[in-house]
PDB file of C-alpha atoms in Angstrom:
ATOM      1  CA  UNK N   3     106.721 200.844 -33.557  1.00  0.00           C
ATOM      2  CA  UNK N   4     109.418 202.982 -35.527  1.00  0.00           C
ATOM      3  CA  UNK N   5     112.356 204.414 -34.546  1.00  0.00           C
ATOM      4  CA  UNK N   6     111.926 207.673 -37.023  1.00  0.00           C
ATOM      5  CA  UNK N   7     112.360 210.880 -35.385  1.00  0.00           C
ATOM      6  CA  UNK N   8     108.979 213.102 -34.032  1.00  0.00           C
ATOM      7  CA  UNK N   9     108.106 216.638 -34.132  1.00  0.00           C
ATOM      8  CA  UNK N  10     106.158 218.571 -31.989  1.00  0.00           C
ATOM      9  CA  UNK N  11     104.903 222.071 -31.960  1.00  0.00           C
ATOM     10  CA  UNK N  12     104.207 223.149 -28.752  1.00  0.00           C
ATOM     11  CA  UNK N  13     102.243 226.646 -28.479  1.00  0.00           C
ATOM     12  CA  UNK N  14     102.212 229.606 -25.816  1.00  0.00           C
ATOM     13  CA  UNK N  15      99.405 229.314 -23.949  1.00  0.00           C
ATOM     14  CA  UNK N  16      99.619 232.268 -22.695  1.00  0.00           C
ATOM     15  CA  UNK N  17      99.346 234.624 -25.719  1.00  0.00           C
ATOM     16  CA  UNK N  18     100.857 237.473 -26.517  1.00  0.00           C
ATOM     17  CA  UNK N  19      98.741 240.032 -25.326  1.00  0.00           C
ATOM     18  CA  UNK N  20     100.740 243.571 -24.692  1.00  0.00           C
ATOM     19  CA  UNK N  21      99.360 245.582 -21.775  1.00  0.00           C
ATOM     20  CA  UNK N  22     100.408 249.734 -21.821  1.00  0.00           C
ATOM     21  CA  UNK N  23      98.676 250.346 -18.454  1.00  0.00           C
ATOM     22  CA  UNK N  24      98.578 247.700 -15.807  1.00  0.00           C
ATOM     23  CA  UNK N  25      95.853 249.177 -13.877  1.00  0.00           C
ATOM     24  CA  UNK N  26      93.591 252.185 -13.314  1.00  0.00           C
ATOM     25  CA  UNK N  27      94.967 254.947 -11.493  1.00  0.00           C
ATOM     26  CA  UNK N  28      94.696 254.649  -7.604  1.00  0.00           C
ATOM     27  CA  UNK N  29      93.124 257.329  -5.521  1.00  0.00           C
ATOM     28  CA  UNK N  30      94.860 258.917  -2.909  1.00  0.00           C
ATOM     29  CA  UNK N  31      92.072 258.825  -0.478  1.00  0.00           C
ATOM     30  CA  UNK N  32      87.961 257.886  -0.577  1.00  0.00           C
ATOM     31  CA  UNK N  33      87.666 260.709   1.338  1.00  0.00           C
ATOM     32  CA  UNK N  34      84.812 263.126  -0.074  1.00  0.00           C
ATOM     33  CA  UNK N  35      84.861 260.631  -2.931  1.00  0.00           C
ATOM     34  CA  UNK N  36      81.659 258.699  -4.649  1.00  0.00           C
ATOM     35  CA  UNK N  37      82.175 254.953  -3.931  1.00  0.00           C
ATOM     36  CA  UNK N  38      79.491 252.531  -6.073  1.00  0.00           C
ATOM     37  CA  UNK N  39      79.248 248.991  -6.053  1.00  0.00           C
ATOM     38  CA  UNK N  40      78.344 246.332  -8.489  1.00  0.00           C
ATOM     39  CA  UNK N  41      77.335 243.231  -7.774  1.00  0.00           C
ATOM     40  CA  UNK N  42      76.877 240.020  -9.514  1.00  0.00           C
ATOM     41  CA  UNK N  43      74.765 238.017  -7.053  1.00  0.00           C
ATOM     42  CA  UNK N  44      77.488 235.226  -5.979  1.00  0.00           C
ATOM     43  CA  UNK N  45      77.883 234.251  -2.905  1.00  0.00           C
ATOM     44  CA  UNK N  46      76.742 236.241   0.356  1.00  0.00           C
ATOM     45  CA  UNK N  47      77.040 239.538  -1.941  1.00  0.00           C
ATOM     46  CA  UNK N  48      74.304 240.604   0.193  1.00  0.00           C
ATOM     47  CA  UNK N  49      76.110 240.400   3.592  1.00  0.00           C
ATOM     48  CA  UNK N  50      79.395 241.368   2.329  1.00  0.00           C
ATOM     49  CA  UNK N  51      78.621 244.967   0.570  1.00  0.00           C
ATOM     50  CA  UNK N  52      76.777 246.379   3.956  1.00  0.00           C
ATOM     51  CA  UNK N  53      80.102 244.955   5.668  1.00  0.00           C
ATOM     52  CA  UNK N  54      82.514 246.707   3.106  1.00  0.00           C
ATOM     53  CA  UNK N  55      80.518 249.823   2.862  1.00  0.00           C
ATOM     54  CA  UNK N  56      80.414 249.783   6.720  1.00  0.00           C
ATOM     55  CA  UNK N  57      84.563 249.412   7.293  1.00  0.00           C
ATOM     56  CA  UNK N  58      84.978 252.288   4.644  1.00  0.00           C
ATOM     57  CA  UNK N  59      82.583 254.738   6.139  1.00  0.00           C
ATOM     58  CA  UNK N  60      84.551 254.376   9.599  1.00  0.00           C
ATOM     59  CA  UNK N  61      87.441 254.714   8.045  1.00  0.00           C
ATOM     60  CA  UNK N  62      86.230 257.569   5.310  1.00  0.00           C
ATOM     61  CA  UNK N  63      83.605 259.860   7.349  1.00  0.00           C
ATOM     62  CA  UNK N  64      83.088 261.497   4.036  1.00  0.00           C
ATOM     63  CA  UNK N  65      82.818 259.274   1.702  1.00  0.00           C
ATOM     64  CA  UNK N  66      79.203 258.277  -0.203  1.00  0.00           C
ATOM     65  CA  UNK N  67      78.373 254.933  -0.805  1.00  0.00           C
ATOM     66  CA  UNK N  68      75.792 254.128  -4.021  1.00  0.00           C
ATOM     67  CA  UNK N  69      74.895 250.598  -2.508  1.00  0.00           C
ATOM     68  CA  UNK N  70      74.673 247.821  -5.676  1.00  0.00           C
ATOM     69  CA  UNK N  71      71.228 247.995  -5.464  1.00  0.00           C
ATOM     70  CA  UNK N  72      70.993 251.755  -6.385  1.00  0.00           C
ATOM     71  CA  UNK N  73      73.347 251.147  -9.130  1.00  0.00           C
ATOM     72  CA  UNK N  74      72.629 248.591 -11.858  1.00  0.00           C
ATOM     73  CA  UNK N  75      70.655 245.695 -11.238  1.00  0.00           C
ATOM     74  CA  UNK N  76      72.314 242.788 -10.292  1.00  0.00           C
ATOM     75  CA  UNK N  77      72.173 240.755 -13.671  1.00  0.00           C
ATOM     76  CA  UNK N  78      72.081 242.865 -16.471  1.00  0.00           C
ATOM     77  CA  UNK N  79      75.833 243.887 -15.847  1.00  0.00           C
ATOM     78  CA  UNK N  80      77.014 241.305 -16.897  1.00  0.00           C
ATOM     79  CA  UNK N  81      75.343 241.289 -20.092  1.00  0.00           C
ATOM     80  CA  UNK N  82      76.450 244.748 -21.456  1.00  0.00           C
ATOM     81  CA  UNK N  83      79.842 246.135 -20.414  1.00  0.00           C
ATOM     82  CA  UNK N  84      79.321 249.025 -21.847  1.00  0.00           C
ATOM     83  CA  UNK N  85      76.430 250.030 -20.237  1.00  0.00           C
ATOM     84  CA  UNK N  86      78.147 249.640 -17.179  1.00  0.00           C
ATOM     85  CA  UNK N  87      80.504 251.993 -18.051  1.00  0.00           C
ATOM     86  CA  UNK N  88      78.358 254.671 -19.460  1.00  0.00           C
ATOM     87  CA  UNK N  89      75.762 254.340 -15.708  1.00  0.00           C
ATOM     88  CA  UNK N  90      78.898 254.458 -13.278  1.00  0.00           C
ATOM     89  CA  UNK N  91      79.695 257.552 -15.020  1.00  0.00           C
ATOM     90  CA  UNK N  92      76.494 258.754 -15.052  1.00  0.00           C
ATOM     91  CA  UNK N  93      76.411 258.406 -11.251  1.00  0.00           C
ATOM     92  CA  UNK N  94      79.378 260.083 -10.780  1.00  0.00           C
ATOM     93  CA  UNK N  95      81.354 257.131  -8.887  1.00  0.00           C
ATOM     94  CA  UNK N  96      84.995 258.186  -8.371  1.00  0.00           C
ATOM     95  CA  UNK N  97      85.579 254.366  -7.560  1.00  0.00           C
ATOM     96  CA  UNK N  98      84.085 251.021  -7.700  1.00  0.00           C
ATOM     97  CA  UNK N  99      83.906 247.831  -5.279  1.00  0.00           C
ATOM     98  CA  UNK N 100      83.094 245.046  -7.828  1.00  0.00           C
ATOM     99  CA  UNK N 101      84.249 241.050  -8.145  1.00  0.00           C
ATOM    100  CA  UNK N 102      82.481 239.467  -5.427  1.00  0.00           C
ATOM    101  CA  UNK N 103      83.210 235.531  -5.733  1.00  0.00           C
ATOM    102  CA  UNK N 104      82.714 232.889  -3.989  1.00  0.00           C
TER     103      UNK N 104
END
């Protein structure tokens, strides 16, 4: 054992990542507005879209729903991003319900 003196470098683990824009612009309203969804297949997706969609379109008369289905298949969304982007553009969705976990 010695009694010399230690040094440690002890590192951010949180990075240093600066964000301009926090988030994407909110809508005022989903009324009259294209809604898509995007699903990923975890957990009780499948029961919990219809239920979504279903609250919304009480609330939002107007509103049209692209159910996931209709949108991308489930699993190739995850592997290209882009592609995403470029077919939720394509379908003209205003907004998107995505990030269904478990």
């Amino acid at each position: 054992m010695t009694n010399g003196s230690v040094t440690l470098k002890v590192y951010d683990p949180t990075g240093a990542l600066e964000t301009t824009l926090l988030h994407a612009p909110r809508l005022d309203t989903l009324a009259g507005k294209t809604i898509c969804e995007l699903s990923n297949a975890s957990w009780e997706f499948d029961r919990i879209f219809p239920a979504i969609r279903e609250t919304l379109q009480n609330r939002f008369p107007t509103a049209r729903f692209l159910p996931y289905a209709d949108v991308i298949p489930v699993r190739p969304q995850l592997d290209n991003v882009e592609n995403v982007s470029k077919v939720v553009k394509e379908r003209g969705c205003d907004a998107v319900i995505t990030g269904m976990a478990a």
